[in-house]
Structures are given as structure tokens and as C-alpha cells.
Coordinates of C-alpha atoms in Angstrom, one line a residue:
M1081 CA 161.8 14.7 -30.9
V1082 CA 158.3 15.6 -29.7
E1083 CA 157.0 12.1 -30.6
F1084 CA 160.0 10.5 -28.9
W1085 CA 159.5 12.3 -25.6
R1086 CA 155.7 11.7 -25.8
R1087 CA 156.3 8.0 -26.1
H1088 CA 158.8 7.9 -23.2
D1089 CA 157.4 10.6 -21.0
A1090 CA 155.7 8.5 -18.4
M1091 CA 158.8 6.3 -17.9
E1092 CA 161.4 9.1 -17.7
A1093 CA 159.2 11.2 -15.3
R1094 CA 158.9 8.1 -13.0
L1095 CA 162.6 7.3 -13.0
S1096 CA 163.5 10.8 -12.3
R1097 CA 160.9 11.7 -9.8
P1098 CA 163.2 11.4 -6.9
L1099 CA 165.6 14.0 -8.4
T1100 CA 162.7 16.3 -9.2
E1101 CA 161.5 16.1 -5.5
R1102 CA 164.9 16.8 -4.4
M1103 CA 165.1 19.9 -6.6
L1104 CA 161.9 21.2 -5.1
D1105 CA 163.2 20.4 -1.6
L1106 CA 166.2 22.4 -2.1
A1107 CA 164.3 25.4 -3.5
R1108 CA 162.0 25.0 -0.5
V1109 CA 158.9 25.0 -2.7
S1110 CA 155.8 25.2 -0.5
P1111 CA 152.2 26.4 -0.7
R1112 CA 151.4 29.9 -2.2
M1113 CA 154.8 30.1 -3.7
H1114 CA 155.4 31.4 -7.4
V1115 CA 157.8 29.1 -9.2
L1116 CA 159.5 29.5 -12.6
D1117 CA 160.7 26.4 -14.4
V1118 CA 163.0 27.3 -17.3
A1119 CA 163.3 24.8 -20.2
C1120 CA 160.6 22.7 -18.6
G1121 CA 160.0 20.6 -21.6
R1122 CA 157.4 18.1 -20.7
G1123 CA 156.7 19.6 -17.3
E1124 CA 159.5 18.5 -15.0
P1125 CA 159.7 19.8 -12.3
A1126 CA 156.9 22.3 -13.2
V1127 CA 154.0 19.8 -12.7
P1128 CA 155.2 18.5 -9.4
A1129 CA 155.9 22.0 -8.2
A1130 CA 152.2 23.0 -9.0
H1131 CA 151.1 20.3 -6.8
R1132 CA 153.4 21.6 -3.9
V1133 CA 152.3 25.2 -4.2
G1134 CA 148.6 24.3 -4.1
P1135 CA 145.8 26.4 -5.6
Q1136 CA 146.9 29.7 -4.1
G1137 CA 150.4 29.3 -5.6
R1138 CA 151.4 29.6 -9.3
V1139 CA 153.9 27.9 -11.7
L1140 CA 155.1 29.1 -15.1
G1141 CA 157.0 26.7 -17.3
I1142 CA 158.9 28.0 -20.3
D1143 CA 160.5 26.2 -23.2
L1144 CA 161.4 26.9 -26.8
V1145 CA 159.5 24.1 -28.3
D1146 CA 155.6 24.3 -28.1
G1147 CA 155.4 20.8 -29.0
V1148 CA 156.9 19.5 -25.8
L1149 CA 154.9 22.1 -23.8
E1150 CA 151.9 20.6 -25.2
I1151 CA 152.7 17.3 -23.4
A1152 CA 153.2 19.2 -20.3
R1153 CA 149.8 20.9 -20.8
E1154 CA 148.0 17.5 -21.2
R1155 CA 149.6 16.2 -18.1
A1156 CA 148.5 19.2 -16.2
R1157 CA 145.0 18.8 -17.4
R1158 CA 145.0 15.0 -16.5
E1159 CA 146.3 15.9 -12.9
G1160 CA 143.6 18.6 -12.6
L1161 CA 145.9 21.4 -12.1
E1162 CA 144.7 25.0 -12.8
N1163 CA 147.6 26.9 -11.1
I1164 CA 150.2 26.2 -13.9
S1165 CA 150.7 27.7 -17.3
F1166 CA 153.1 27.1 -20.1
Q1167 CA 154.5 29.5 -22.7
V1168 CA 157.0 29.5 -25.4
A1169 CA 159.9 31.8 -24.4
D1170 CA 163.6 32.3 -24.8
A1171 CA 165.2 32.0 -21.3
E1172 CA 168.0 34.3 -22.6
A1173 CA 165.5 37.2 -23.1
L1174 CA 162.9 36.4 -20.5
Q1175 CA 160.1 38.7 -20.1
V1176 CA 157.9 37.6 -17.1
G1177 CA 158.1 40.7 -14.7
A1178 CA 160.8 41.7 -12.3
R1179 CA 161.1 40.1 -8.8
T1180 CA 158.0 38.0 -9.6
F1181 CA 159.0 34.5 -8.5
D1182 CA 160.0 32.9 -5.1
A1183 CA 162.0 30.2 -6.7
A1184 CA 163.2 28.9 -10.2
T1185 CA 164.4 25.5 -11.5
V1186 CA 166.3 24.4 -14.5
R1187 CA 166.6 20.7 -15.1
W1188 CA 168.9 19.6 -17.8
G1189 CA 168.4 22.7 -19.9
L1190 CA 171.0 25.4 -19.0
M1191 CA 173.9 23.5 -20.8
Y1192 CA 172.2 23.5 -24.0
M1193 CA 171.7 27.2 -24.2
R1194 CA 173.8 29.6 -26.4
A1195 CA 174.5 32.1 -23.8
P1196 CA 173.7 30.6 -20.3
E1197 CA 174.9 33.6 -18.5
R1198 CA 172.2 35.8 -20.3
A1199 CA 169.7 33.2 -19.1
L1200 CA 170.8 33.3 -15.6
A1201 CA 170.6 37.1 -15.7
S1202 CA 167.1 36.9 -16.7
I1203 CA 166.3 34.4 -14.2
H1204 CA 167.9 36.7 -11.5
R1205 CA 165.7 39.5 -12.7
A1206 CA 162.6 37.4 -12.4
L1207 CA 163.3 36.2 -9.0
K1208 CA 162.6 38.1 -5.7
P1209 CA 165.7 38.9 -3.5
D1210 CA 166.9 35.7 -1.7
G1211 CA 164.9 33.6 -4.3
A1212 CA 166.2 30.2 -4.8
L1213 CA 167.4 28.8 -8.0
V1214 CA 168.2 25.0 -8.4
I1215 CA 170.0 23.7 -11.5
A1216 CA 170.4 20.1 -12.6
S1217 CA 173.5 19.5 -14.9
W1218 CA 175.4 16.3 -15.8
V1219 CA 178.9 15.5 -14.5
E1220 CA 181.9 14.2 -16.5
P1221 CA 181.3 11.6 -19.3
A1222 CA 182.8 8.7 -17.5
R1223 CA 179.8 8.9 -14.8
V1224 CA 177.0 9.6 -17.4
P1225 CA 176.8 6.3 -19.5
W1226 CA 173.5 7.2 -21.2
A1227 CA 175.3 10.1 -23.0
S1228 CA 178.8 8.5 -23.2
L1229 CA 178.8 4.7 -23.5
A1230 CA 177.8 4.5 -27.2
R1231 CA 180.7 7.2 -27.9
Q1232 CA 183.2 5.0 -26.0
T1233 CA 182.4 1.8 -27.8
L1234 CA 182.3 3.5 -31.1
E1235 CA 185.8 4.9 -30.7
R1236 CA 187.1 1.4 -31.2
Y1237 CA 185.7 1.1 -34.7
R1238 CA 186.1 4.7 -36.1
E1239 CA 187.4 8.2 -35.4
V1240 CA 184.8 10.3 -33.3
P1241 CA 184.9 14.0 -33.2
P1242 CA 185.7 15.5 -29.7
L1243 CA 183.0 16.6 -27.3
P1244 CA 182.0 20.1 -27.4
R1245 CA 184.1 22.5 -25.4
A1246 CA 182.9 23.9 -22.0
D1247 CA 182.0 27.2 -23.7
E1248 CA 179.8 25.3 -26.2
P1249 CA 176.3 24.0 -25.8
G1250 CA 176.3 20.2 -24.9
V1251 CA 175.5 17.6 -22.2
F1252 CA 178.7 18.2 -20.5
R1253 CA 179.1 21.9 -20.5
H1254 CA 178.8 22.2 -16.7
A1255 CA 180.5 18.9 -15.8
D1256 CA 183.1 21.1 -14.0
P1257 CA 181.3 22.7 -11.2
A1258 CA 183.5 25.7 -11.3
V1259 CA 182.1 26.7 -14.7
L1260 CA 178.6 26.8 -13.5
E1261 CA 179.5 28.5 -10.1
T1262 CA 181.4 31.1 -12.0
A1263 CA 178.5 31.9 -14.1
L1264 CA 176.1 32.1 -11.2
T1265 CA 178.4 34.4 -9.3
R1266 CA 178.8 36.7 -12.4
T1267 CA 175.0 37.0 -12.8
G1268 CA 174.1 38.0 -9.2
F1269 CA 173.8 34.7 -7.4
S1270 CA 175.4 33.2 -4.3
V1271 CA 176.1 29.5 -4.6
V1272 CA 174.8 27.9 -1.5
A1273 CA 175.0 24.1 -1.9
S1274 CA 175.8 21.4 -4.6
E1275 CA 175.2 17.7 -4.3
E1276 CA 175.3 14.6 -6.7
W1277 CA 172.5 12.1 -7.6
D1278 CA 172.7 9.1 -9.6
V1279 CA 169.7 9.0 -11.9
P1280 CA 168.3 6.5 -14.3
V1281 CA 166.9 8.0 -17.4
V1282 CA 165.7 4.9 -19.4
E1283 CA 164.9 1.3 -18.5
A1284 CA 164.0 -1.8 -20.6
S1285 CA 163.7 -5.6 -20.1
D1286 CA 167.0 -6.2 -22.2
A1287 CA 169.9 -4.4 -23.9
H1288 CA 168.1 -4.3 -27.2
G1289 CA 165.4 -2.1 -25.7
L1290 CA 168.1 0.4 -24.4
L1291 CA 169.8 0.4 -27.8
T1292 CA 166.4 1.2 -29.3
W1293 CA 165.9 4.1 -27.1
I1294 CA 169.4 5.4 -27.9
R1295 CA 168.9 5.1 -31.6
Q1296 CA 165.4 6.9 -31.4
L1297 CA 167.1 9.6 -29.4
G1298 CA 169.5 10.2 -32.1
G1299 CA 172.4 12.5 -32.2
P1300 CA 175.9 12.6 -33.9
I1301 CA 177.1 9.3 -32.4
V1302 CA 174.1 7.3 -33.8
K1303 CA 174.7 8.9 -37.2
L1304 CA 178.4 8.1 -37.1
A1305 CA 177.5 4.4 -36.1
G1306 CA 175.2 4.1 -39.1
E1307 CA 177.9 5.2 -41.5
L1308 CA 180.0 2.2 -40.6
P1309 CA 180.2 -0.7 -43.2
E1310 CA 177.6 -3.3 -42.2
P1311 CA 180.1 -5.9 -40.7
Q1312 CA 181.5 -3.1 -38.3
Q1313 CA 178.0 -2.0 -37.5
R1314 CA 177.1 -5.4 -36.3
A1315 CA 180.4 -5.7 -34.4
W1316 CA 179.9 -2.3 -32.7
E1317 CA 176.2 -3.1 -31.9
A1318 CA 177.1 -6.5 -30.4
E1319 CA 180.0 -5.1 -28.2
F1320 CA 177.6 -2.1 -27.1
L1321 CA 174.8 -4.6 -26.2
S1322 CA 177.4 -6.6 -24.2
E1323 CA 178.4 -3.4 -22.3
L1324 CA 174.7 -2.6 -21.6
E1325 CA 174.0 -6.2 -20.4
R1326 CA 176.7 -6.0 -17.8
R1327 CA 174.9 -3.2 -16.0
R1328 CA 171.9 -5.6 -15.3
T1329 CA 171.0 -5.7 -11.7
G1330 CA 167.5 -7.4 -11.7
D1331 CA 164.8 -8.1 -14.1
T1332 CA 165.3 -4.8 -16.0
L1333 CA 168.2 -2.7 -17.3
S1334 CA 168.6 0.9 -16.9
L1335 CA 170.8 3.6 -18.2
G1336 CA 171.4 6.9 -16.6
G1337 CA 174.2 8.9 -15.0
V1338 CA 175.3 11.3 -12.2
T1339 CA 173.6 14.7 -12.1
R1340 CA 174.8 17.6 -9.9
L1341 CA 172.3 19.8 -8.3
T1342 CA 173.5 23.4 -7.7
L1343 CA 171.6 25.7 -5.4
G1344 CA 172.0 29.5 -5.8
T1345 CA 170.3 32.5 -4.0
A1346 CA 169.6 35.7 -5.9
L1347 CA 171.5 38.5 -4.2
A1348 CA 169.5 41.8 -3.8
G1349 CA 172.3 43.8 -5.1
G1350 CA 173.5 41.4 -7.8
V1351 CA 174.1 42.3 -11.4
G1352 CA 170.9 40.6 -12.4

């Protein structure tokens, strides 16, 4: 997946930039602040945060995969940032010092963790009292076509296993806002606000370009589609391309979904 994200990094960062900026706005990221970006991947929103905090601020981005962190390091060097660092670390056992950061962000990462409440407790320990935590997570499948449209069309051609449960890692783990809000409350946060954003994650000149992106992204649905007999594969592909083309609004086609941003505040006396 490292090469996949390297190939599409600039596009995805551009398309999702308004969401990134909104996350930083909600966290009130400003000059001199220290910011922790958990599951930062290729540097979103860590790199934009580094621009905001300025030379007297500091940003730390952590992720489990050093390959994607190298993409973030390269971007930070290109943009002349010296106030940001990246390290391989497990958010569920984070060791970055207690009460070190003014704000933290987690964009599309918490739902994939084995034990998200352990990660939230680690983040709580790293935040100063009243520090902000902003989490981006996807809503229900019907409103997240980048992750659900291929599944929906494939269901007409073969049996498809059910989506992971709310207590299992997956794209829709926190689709129900109550699940995430309960986890935040249990780990010492006060839930302050929640809002939804419609975000494109991929664009192409035609439906074939979007299908190529989905195939390169991979996953169980792509594998199941590849197991169909060739005539059914062609039929599924034609139907899927038609569904994608219906979404055209101009010279390009895009695919994305609705993201929920949840703002929490670290309570001084919380369990974290």
C-alpha cells in the first residue's frame, strides 16, 4: 500500500484539504502549540498543522508503518518544515510524555485500531488538561460510496460477507456517533461538538479511472469480484462503471463520502 499512497498522495491531500483545515480549526491549532497527529500516515493533518504552529511550535506524527511516514517526511522536507517529526509508534501504547501536547488529531485511523479505547486513553495522557482532540470517522455505508458502492453492486452477483461489527476494526466502526462518544467519555474526554463533511477522496476523468483506483486500493470486495466467472466479472464491472458515471457533475468524476468530525476535550480528572 505504500506505493499506492505515494502515487495518489498529492491528489488525496488536495481533495481532503478543506477537511484537514477544519480539523485544525476545531482544535484551535495556532502558533507555538504542540500538536500530536495519531495514525498520521502520509502527513495529514500533521504537515498543515506544522505550518500553523510555526517555528516555535512542534508537531509529532505517529503511525505503525514507516513506509508511509517516509512519504510524510519527504513532504515536510519539500515544504521546508523543521518543526515536525515522525516516528513509528503504536497509539494503543503511546509513550510521548504526559501532558505534553495542546491538541491531537486522528484522521480516519481510530476505527482501524484493535482497541480504540486504549488509544484514546494514551492520547488523553499525552494531552494537557483541556487539550482538544479532533477525530474524523466515516458515517454509515449508504453515505460513503468510496467504501460501499462496489460492495452494493457486487451483492447482485454473489454473496458478500457482512461488514465488520461495531466492535471490530473497519471503515464503519464509528458510523454510529454514540459508539465513539461513549468511548471518549470512558477515556476521560468531554464531547464538545460533532459535525459532518462531504469529502471527495479520489477523482478521475472517467469511471474507468475510479475503478482502477479501487482495484489498486484492493480489499476483500475487489478479491471477491476477481473470483467471479469472467462473464459475471464483465457484467459487474459494466454495472459498476455505469453507477460511477451517474455521479458525474462536470469534466471529472469523484468518489468520496460523508465524514463526521468529533471534538473532545481532555478532562483534568479523567480516567486518562
